[in-house]
Coordinates of C-alpha atoms in Angstrom, one line a residue:
X1 CA -25.4 8.4 7.1
X2 CA -26.8 4.5 6.1
X3 CA -30.2 3.9 6.5
X4 CA -32.9 0.8 6.1
X5 CA -33.9 0.8 2.4
X6 CA -37.9 1.0 2.3
X7 CA -37.6 -1.4 -0.8
X8 CA -35.5 -3.9 1.3
X9 CA -37.0 -3.2 5.3
X10 CA -35.1 -4.8 8.0
X11 CA -36.9 -7.9 9.3
X12 CA -37.4 -9.2 12.8
X13 CA -36.2 -13.1 11.6
X14 CA -32.7 -11.1 10.2
X15 CA -32.0 -10.8 13.9
X16 CA -31.6 -14.7 14.6
X17 CA -29.3 -15.2 11.4
X18 CA -27.0 -12.1 13.2
X19 CA -26.7 -13.9 16.2
X20 CA -29.2 -11.3 17.9
X21 CA -26.9 -8.3 17.3
X22 CA -28.9 -5.1 17.8
X23 CA -26.4 -3.0 16.5
X24 CA -27.3 -1.2 12.9
X25 CA -24.0 -2.2 10.5
X26 CA -25.2 -5.5 9.6
X27 CA -28.6 -4.5 8.6
X28 CA -28.0 -1.4 6.8
X29 CA -24.8 -1.7 5.5
X30 CA -25.9 -4.2 2.8
X31 CA -25.0 -8.0 4.5
X32 CA -27.9 -9.2 5.1
X33 CA -29.5 -7.8 1.7
X34 CA -26.4 -9.9 0.2
X35 CA -27.1 -12.9 1.6
X36 CA -31.1 -13.1 1.1
X37 CA -29.8 -12.2 -2.7
X38 CA -27.1 -15.2 -2.7
X39 CA -29.9 -17.5 -1.4
X40 CA -31.7 -17.3 -4.7
X41 CA -28.3 -18.8 -6.6
X42 CA -28.8 -22.2 -7.4
X43 CA -25.7 -23.3 -5.1
X44 CA -23.3 -21.9 -2.7
X45 CA -21.0 -23.4 0.3
X46 CA -20.0 -22.0 3.7
X47 CA -16.6 -20.2 3.3
X48 CA -15.2 -22.9 6.3
X49 CA -16.0 -25.7 3.7
X50 CA -13.7 -24.4 1.1
X51 CA -10.5 -23.9 3.1
X52 CA -7.6 -25.9 4.6
X53 CA -4.6 -25.5 6.5
X54 CA -4.1 -24.2 10.0
X55 CA -7.4 -24.4 11.9
X56 CA -9.5 -25.4 9.2
X57 CA -7.6 -22.8 6.8
X58 CA -9.3 -19.7 8.4
X59 CA -7.0 -18.1 11.4
X60 CA -5.4 -15.0 12.9
X61 CA -2.8 -15.9 15.5
X62 CA -1.9 -15.4 18.9
X63 CA -0.8 -11.8 20.5
X64 CA 3.1 -11.8 20.9
X65 CA 6.3 -9.9 21.7
X66 CA 7.5 -8.7 18.5
X67 CA 11.5 -8.1 18.3
X68 CA 12.4 -6.4 14.9
X69 CA 15.9 -6.5 13.3
X70 CA 17.2 -4.9 10.4
X71 CA 19.5 -7.8 9.3
X72 CA 18.3 -9.9 6.2
X73 CA 20.0 -12.7 7.8
X74 CA 18.5 -13.3 11.2
X75 CA 15.3 -11.8 10.0
X76 CA 11.8 -11.9 7.8
X77 CA 9.7 -9.1 6.6
X78 CA 6.4 -8.7 8.6
X79 CA 3.0 -7.3 7.2
X80 CA 0.5 -5.3 9.4
X81 CA -2.8 -4.1 8.6
X82 CA -1.6 -1.1 6.9
X83 CA 1.3 -3.0 5.3
X84 CA -1.1 -5.3 3.7
X85 CA -2.7 -2.7 1.6
X86 CA 0.5 -1.1 0.2
X87 CA 1.4 -1.4 -3.3
X88 CA 5.4 -0.9 -2.6
X89 CA 6.6 -3.6 0.3
X90 CA 10.0 -2.5 0.4
X91 CA 11.2 -1.2 3.8
X92 CA 8.9 -3.1 5.6
X93 CA 9.9 -4.0 9.3
X94 CA 11.4 -7.3 9.7
X95 CA 10.7 -9.8 12.7
X96 CA 13.4 -11.9 14.6
X97 CA 13.8 -15.3 12.4
X98 CA 14.1 -17.6 15.3
X99 CA 10.6 -16.0 16.9
X100 CA 8.9 -16.5 13.1
X101 CA 10.4 -19.8 12.8
X102 CA 9.3 -21.2 16.1
X103 CA 6.5 -23.3 16.8
X104 CA 4.4 -20.7 18.1
X105 CA 4.6 -18.4 15.1
X106 CA 5.6 -20.7 12.0
X107 CA 2.0 -21.0 10.7
X108 CA 2.0 -17.1 10.2
X109 CA 4.0 -17.5 7.2
X110 CA 2.4 -16.4 4.3
X111 CA 1.4 -18.7 1.4
X112 CA 0.7 -17.6 -2.2
X113 CA -2.8 -17.8 -2.8
X114 CA -4.3 -16.9 0.3
X115 CA -6.5 -14.2 1.1
X116 CA -5.7 -11.5 4.0
X117 CA -8.3 -10.0 5.7
X118 CA -7.4 -6.7 8.3
X119 CA -8.7 -8.1 11.6
X120 CA -8.9 -5.0 13.6
X121 CA -8.4 -1.1 13.6
X122 CA -9.7 1.5 10.9
X123 CA -9.0 -0.9 8.4
X124 CA -11.0 -3.6 9.4
X125 CA -12.5 -5.9 7.1
X126 CA -10.1 -5.0 4.1
X127 CA -8.9 -7.6 1.5
X128 CA -5.7 -8.4 0.0
X129 CA -4.1 -11.4 -1.8
X130 CA -1.0 -12.9 -1.6
X131 CA 1.0 -12.7 -4.5
X132 CA 3.9 -14.6 -5.7
X133 CA 6.9 -12.9 -4.3
X134 CA 5.3 -12.9 -0.7
X135 CA 5.6 -16.2 0.3
X136 CA 8.5 -15.6 2.6
X137 CA 6.8 -13.1 4.6
X138 CA 4.9 -13.3 7.9
X139 CA 1.2 -11.6 8.8
X140 CA 0.5 -10.2 12.2
X141 CA -2.3 -11.4 14.3
X142 CA -4.3 -8.9 13.2
X143 CA -4.6 -10.2 9.6
X144 CA -7.2 -13.2 9.1
X145 CA -5.9 -15.6 6.7
X146 CA -7.9 -17.4 4.3
X147 CA -6.4 -20.4 2.6
X148 CA -8.5 -22.0 0.1
X149 CA -8.3 -25.9 -0.6
X150 CA -7.0 -26.4 -3.8
X151 CA -9.1 -29.4 -4.3
X152 CA -12.3 -27.5 -3.5
X153 CA -11.9 -23.9 -5.0
X154 CA -9.3 -21.9 -6.8
X155 CA -7.9 -19.3 -4.8
X156 CA -8.3 -16.7 -7.4
X157 CA -11.8 -16.8 -7.6
X158 CA -12.4 -17.2 -3.7
X159 CA -10.3 -13.9 -3.3
X160 CA -12.6 -12.2 -6.7
X161 CA -15.9 -12.7 -4.3
X162 CA -14.4 -11.8 -1.1
X163 CA -12.9 -8.5 -2.7
X164 CA -16.2 -8.0 -5.0
X165 CA -19.3 -5.6 -3.5
X166 CA -21.0 -9.1 -2.3
X167 CA -18.1 -10.1 -0.6
X168 CA -17.3 -6.4 0.9
X169 CA -20.6 -6.3 2.0
X170 CA -20.5 -9.6 4.0
X171 CA -17.3 -9.1 5.6
X172 CA -17.9 -5.5 6.5
X173 CA -21.0 -7.0 8.3
X174 CA -19.5 -9.5 10.1
X175 CA -17.2 -6.3 11.9
X176 CA -18.2 -5.3 15.2
X177 CA -17.3 -2.7 17.6
X178 CA -17.3 1.1 18.3
X179 CA -14.0 3.0 19.1
X180 CA -12.0 -0.5 17.7
X181 CA -13.3 -2.2 14.7
X182 CA -13.0 -5.9 14.7
X183 CA -13.8 -9.6 12.6
X184 CA -13.0 -12.9 14.0
X185 CA -12.2 -15.7 12.1
X186 CA -15.5 -17.5 13.4
X187 CA -17.5 -14.8 12.0
X188 CA -16.7 -15.4 8.3
X189 CA -16.5 -18.8 8.2
X190 CA -20.0 -19.3 7.3
X191 CA -20.0 -16.5 4.5
X192 CA -22.2 -18.0 1.5
X193 CA -19.6 -18.3 -1.4
X194 CA -21.3 -19.1 -4.5
X195 CA -20.1 -21.7 -7.0
X196 CA -20.3 -20.6 -10.7
X197 CA -19.5 -23.1 -13.7
X198 CA -15.9 -24.4 -13.6
X199 CA -14.6 -22.6 -16.7
X200 CA -16.2 -19.2 -15.4
X201 CA -14.6 -20.1 -11.8
X202 CA -11.2 -20.8 -13.7
X203 CA -11.2 -17.7 -16.2
X204 CA -11.9 -15.6 -12.8
X205 CA -8.8 -17.6 -11.4
X206 CA -6.7 -16.8 -14.1
X207 CA -7.2 -13.1 -14.4
X208 CA -6.7 -12.6 -10.6
X209 CA -3.4 -14.7 -10.9
X210 CA -2.1 -12.8 -13.7
X211 CA -3.1 -9.6 -11.9
X212 CA -0.9 -10.7 -8.8
X213 CA 2.2 -11.5 -11.0
X214 CA 2.0 -8.2 -12.5
X215 CA 2.3 -6.6 -9.4
X216 CA 5.0 -8.7 -8.3
X217 CA 6.7 -7.4 -11.6
X218 CA 6.1 -4.0 -10.6
X219 CA 8.1 -4.7 -7.3
X220 CA 10.6 -6.0 -8.6
X221 CA 10.9 -3.9 -11.3
X222 CA 10.8 -0.9 -9.3
X223 CA 13.6 -2.2 -6.9
X224 CA 15.6 -3.3 -9.8
X225 CA 15.6 0.3 -10.8
X226 CA 16.8 2.1 -7.6
X227 CA 19.6 -0.6 -7.8
X228 CA 20.6 -0.1 -11.1
X229 CA 21.1 3.5 -10.5
X230 CA 23.4 3.3 -7.5
X231 CA 25.2 0.7 -9.6
X232 CA 25.6 2.7 -12.7
X233 CA 27.1 6.3 -10.9
X234 CA 29.5 3.9 -8.9
X235 CA 27.8 3.6 -6.0
X236 CA 26.7 0.0 -5.4
X237 CA 27.1 0.0 -1.4
X238 CA 24.2 2.7 -1.1
X239 CA 21.8 -0.1 -2.5
X240 CA 21.6 -1.0 1.4
X241 CA 22.7 1.9 3.4
X242 CA 22.9 -0.3 6.9
X243 CA 21.1 2.8 8.7
X244 CA 20.6 1.1 11.8
X245 CA 23.9 -0.8 11.7
X246 CA 26.0 2.5 11.3
X247 CA 26.8 4.4 14.8
X248 CA 23.9 6.3 16.2
X249 CA 24.2 10.5 16.1
X250 CA 25.0 11.0 19.6
X251 CA 27.7 13.8 21.1
X252 CA 28.6 15.1 17.7
X253 CA 30.8 18.2 16.8
X254 CA 29.4 20.6 13.7
X255 CA 31.7 23.4 12.4
X256 CA 30.0 26.1 10.3
X257 CA 26.6 26.0 11.3
X258 CA 23.9 27.1 8.8
X259 CA 22.2 30.4 9.2
X260 CA 19.2 28.5 8.5
X261 CA 19.0 25.9 11.3
X262 CA 20.1 24.9 15.1
X263 CA 18.6 21.6 15.0
X264 CA 21.1 18.5 15.4
X265 CA 18.8 16.6 12.9
X266 CA 19.8 18.5 10.2
X267 CA 23.8 17.7 10.7
X268 CA 23.2 14.2 11.2
X269 CA 26.4 12.4 10.8
X270 CA 25.1 9.9 8.9
X271 CA 23.1 12.0 6.4
X272 CA 26.5 14.1 6.4
X273 CA 27.9 11.0 5.0
X274 CA 25.5 9.9 2.5
X275 CA 25.4 13.5 1.2
X276 CA 29.1 13.6 0.6
X277 CA 29.1 10.0 -0.9
X278 CA 26.8 11.5 -3.5
X279 CA 28.8 14.5 -4.1
X280 CA 31.8 12.2 -5.3
X281 CA 29.7 11.2 -8.0
X282 CA 28.5 13.6 -11.1
X283 CA 25.4 14.9 -10.3
X284 CA 23.5 18.0 -9.9
X285 CA 21.5 20.0 -7.1
X286 CA 17.7 19.1 -6.9
X287 CA 17.2 22.7 -7.6
X288 CA 19.1 22.8 -10.4
X289 CA 17.2 19.4 -12.1
X290 CA 13.8 20.2 -11.2
X291 CA 11.2 23.2 -12.3
X292 CA 11.5 25.5 -9.7
X293 CA 7.6 25.5 -9.3
X294 CA 7.7 21.9 -8.9
X295 CA 9.9 22.4 -5.7
X296 CA 7.1 23.0 -3.2
X297 CA 3.8 21.6 -1.4
X298 CA 0.4 22.2 -2.9
X299 CA -1.9 24.9 -2.5
X300 CA -4.6 24.6 0.5
X301 CA -8.3 24.4 -1.1
X302 CA -11.5 23.8 0.1
X303 CA -13.2 20.2 -0.7
X304 CA -16.6 20.1 -1.9
X305 CA -17.9 16.4 -1.8
X306 CA -19.6 15.1 -5.3
X307 CA -20.7 11.8 -6.2
X308 CA -17.8 9.6 -8.3
X309 CA -19.9 10.6 -11.7
X310 CA -19.5 14.6 -11.2
X311 CA -15.9 14.7 -9.4
X312 CA -12.4 13.8 -9.2
X313 CA -11.1 11.5 -7.0
X314 CA -8.9 13.3 -4.3
X315 CA -6.0 11.4 -3.1
X316 CA -4.0 12.2 0.6
X317 CA -0.9 11.0 2.5
X318 CA -2.6 8.1 4.1
X319 CA -4.0 6.7 0.9
X320 CA -2.0 7.1 -1.9
X321 CA 0.7 4.7 -1.2
X322 CA -2.3 1.6 -1.1
X323 CA -2.3 -0.3 -4.2
X324 CA -6.1 0.3 -5.0
X325 CA -6.5 4.0 -2.9
X326 CA -10.2 4.8 -2.5
X327 CA -9.8 8.4 -1.7
X328 CA -13.0 10.7 -1.9
X329 CA -14.9 12.5 -4.8
X330 CA -14.6 16.2 -4.9
X331 CA -15.5 18.9 -7.1
X332 CA -13.2 19.5 -9.9
X333 CA -14.1 23.1 -10.5
X334 CA -13.4 23.7 -6.9
X335 CA -9.8 22.1 -7.1
X336 CA -6.6 24.1 -7.7
X337 CA -4.9 23.7 -11.0
X338 CA -1.8 22.1 -9.5
X339 CA -4.1 19.3 -7.7
X340 CA -3.7 17.8 -10.8
X341 CA -0.2 16.6 -12.2
X342 CA 1.5 16.2 -15.4
X343 CA 2.9 12.7 -16.6
X344 CA 6.2 11.6 -14.5
X345 CA 5.4 13.7 -11.6
X346 CA 7.3 12.8 -7.9
X347 CA 5.1 13.3 -5.0
X348 CA 7.2 13.4 -1.8
X349 CA 5.1 12.8 1.3
X350 CA 5.9 16.7 2.8
X351 CA 4.1 16.2 6.1
X352 CA 4.0 13.7 9.0
X353 CA 6.3 12.6 11.7
X354 CA 9.7 10.8 12.1
X355 CA 8.3 7.3 12.9
X356 CA 9.9 4.4 10.9
X357 CA 6.7 3.1 9.5
X358 CA 5.5 6.5 8.6
X359 CA 5.1 7.9 5.1
X360 CA 7.0 11.3 5.6
X361 CA 9.3 11.7 3.1
X362 CA 8.4 8.4 1.0
X363 CA 7.7 9.1 -2.8
X364 CA 5.0 7.7 -5.1
X365 CA 5.5 8.2 -9.2
X366 CA 2.5 9.4 -11.3
X367 CA 1.9 8.3 -14.6
X368 CA -0.6 6.3 -16.4
X369 CA -3.9 5.7 -14.8
X370 CA -3.2 7.8 -11.8
X371 CA -3.0 11.0 -13.7
X372 CA -7.0 11.3 -13.4
X373 CA -6.9 12.0 -9.6
X374 CA -6.1 14.8 -8.0
X375 CA -3.8 15.3 -5.1
X376 CA -3.8 17.1 -1.8
X377 CA -1.5 19.6 -0.9
X378 CA 0.5 17.8 1.6
X379 CA 3.0 16.5 -1.1
X380 CA 6.0 18.1 -2.7
X381 CA 5.7 18.4 -6.1
X382 CA 8.8 17.4 -8.2
X383 CA 8.9 17.7 -11.8
X384 CA 12.0 17.3 -13.9
X385 CA 13.2 20.7 -15.7
X386 CA 15.6 18.9 -18.1
X387 CA 14.4 16.5 -21.0
X388 CA 18.0 14.8 -20.3
X389 CA 16.7 13.5 -17.0
X390 CA 13.4 12.2 -17.1
X391 CA 10.9 12.1 -13.9
X392 CA 11.1 8.1 -14.1
X393 CA 14.7 8.3 -13.7
X394 CA 14.2 10.5 -10.8
X395 CA 12.3 8.7 -9.1
X396 CA 14.3 5.5 -9.0
X397 CA 16.4 7.9 -6.8
X398 CA 13.5 9.3 -4.6
X399 CA 12.2 5.8 -4.2
X400 CA 15.8 4.8 -2.4
X401 CA 16.6 4.4 1.2
X402 CA 19.5 6.9 0.4
X403 CA 17.2 9.8 -0.5
X404 CA 14.2 8.9 2.5
X405 CA 17.2 9.1 4.7
X406 CA 18.2 12.5 3.4
X407 CA 14.9 13.9 3.2
X408 CA 14.8 13.3 6.9
X409 CA 17.5 15.1 7.6
X410 CA 16.1 18.0 6.2
X411 CA 13.1 18.5 8.4
X412 CA 11.9 21.0 11.0
X413 CA 8.6 21.1 13.0
X414 CA 7.6 20.2 16.4
X415 CA 5.0 17.1 16.0
X416 CA 4.1 17.6 12.4
X417 CA 7.5 17.8 10.3
X418 CA 8.4 19.5 7.1
X419 CA 10.6 20.0 4.7
X420 CA 13.7 23.1 4.8
X421 CA 13.3 24.7 1.3
X422 CA 16.8 25.7 1.1
X423 CA 18.2 22.3 2.1
X424 CA 15.5 20.4 -0.7
X425 CA 17.3 23.0 -3.2
X426 CA 20.7 21.5 -2.2
X427 CA 20.0 18.0 -2.2
X428 CA 22.3 16.0 -4.9
X429 CA 20.9 13.9 -7.5
X430 CA 23.5 11.7 -8.7
X431 CA 23.5 11.4 -12.5
X432 CA 24.2 8.2 -14.6
X433 CA 25.7 8.5 -18.1
X434 CA 22.8 9.2 -20.7
X435 CA 22.3 5.7 -21.8
X436 CA 22.1 4.3 -18.2
X437 CA 19.6 6.9 -17.4
X438 CA 17.5 5.9 -20.3
X439 CA 17.5 2.2 -19.8
X440 CA 16.6 3.1 -15.8
X441 CA 13.7 4.8 -16.8
X442 CA 12.4 2.4 -18.7
X443 CA 12.3 0.2 -16.2
X444 CA 10.4 2.1 -14.2
X445 CA 8.1 3.0 -16.7
X446 CA 7.8 -0.7 -17.4
X447 CA 7.1 -1.4 -13.8
X448 CA 4.3 1.1 -13.6
X449 CA 2.5 -0.4 -16.9
X450 CA 2.5 -4.0 -15.0
X451 CA 0.9 -2.0 -12.2
X452 CA -2.0 -0.6 -14.4
X453 CA -2.6 -3.7 -16.7
X454 CA -2.9 -5.8 -13.2
X455 CA -5.6 -3.0 -12.2
X456 CA -7.3 -3.9 -15.3
X457 CA -7.2 -7.9 -15.0
X458 CA -8.5 -7.1 -11.2
X459 CA -11.3 -5.2 -12.6
X460 CA -12.4 -7.5 -15.2
X461 CA -12.4 -10.6 -12.7
X462 CA -14.7 -8.4 -10.8
X463 CA -16.9 -7.8 -13.6
X464 CA -17.0 -11.5 -14.6
X465 CA -17.9 -12.4 -11.2
X466 CA -20.6 -9.5 -10.4
X467 CA -22.2 -10.9 -14.2
X468 CA -22.3 -14.1 -13.4
X469 CA -24.2 -13.5 -10.1
X470 CA -26.5 -11.0 -11.1
X471 CA -27.6 -13.6 -13.9
X472 CA -27.9 -16.6 -12.0
X473 CA -30.0 -14.6 -9.2
X474 CA -32.4 -13.1 -12.1

């Protein structure tokens, strides 16, 4: 529970500054303390004076009826408050193009350099940067868009400030509501933005822009590796499986039922067709390729919360797909050995529901800086048991729509789903020639090196900004 600091007590005149708000959030969450600190700087400017565009450059959008399609020719990628935090934007829902480009919604199209702020819900107040590859995306009305005026401020510098601990406390202090949190454009319009030397602002901007470029490279390289895999094994038609364009699984007949399941989902004709295509090319079963101990979810264990200096960060299914997950810090001594993972392990979300936007059945790759984390028991751990089939190559397959659909077809359970172990063992892994496998694995590794380097650059930009503000305020 947060309380006011004795060294920085809440003062009566702060109520007027906060529009006579009586909830505790702005006062004990650091918002007012940050404002008082920034008042000591030589120069600050209101956020609204540094933006330009629709409604002055700080806007959300109207509520509207969403019609989603799957054909890229007639739809555009559509980002919500959860999607804006995701590292891999493959598989976004797609809004009908005629609606998106209409006069009522056309201004919701993103522009590289914008800052996005989640406007409502559990993640209200979180920030993200629009990368160079997101210019043809649309964002929902639940996201506040901040469009900087290039004549007044550099986009990367503004984002770095809003992402920093100062921007965090100011934006979070603007959030209101009890059950459903909200932040509105006019609540953040007056946030004080510190102005530093032009050279320093430019340096921070350049770091953020390079970070955005590397994250776009991560995205394109990940997609390229998966496309390369299916092309190399002779199944280029599986790059886009067109799942929803196929006839629905209704009224089908099954011969030779397996004793492990009577559930119709496990005999889906669409999934069976994908499995037959994979069987038509060289490959091995999941159980043959991977180590036996890896084809399981993790062990349940007791979480003992500690501070970050004395523990290990635990990531679960909700945050692990984020660009910069926060997780929780727990005692490393109480965590089981398989909560930390060897290099190039693949984690498949092994618990969840069958909604199209849910993470159940989706995969992540653990390498580089992510090896320092611990992971919850809800993931299926996948490690290659064959040095000729690297984990990076396997990930190029498991991030695909083909693997996702086949894994979903192996589900059992009621509300919460899991994978049938016997079906998981039989999943066919297509194997390209050795030289192709090596090339595909190298592309995946390059993608994740770009991602790690992007995080380093972002941290460097934040460190430069924080140091400059602290020195100017001292």
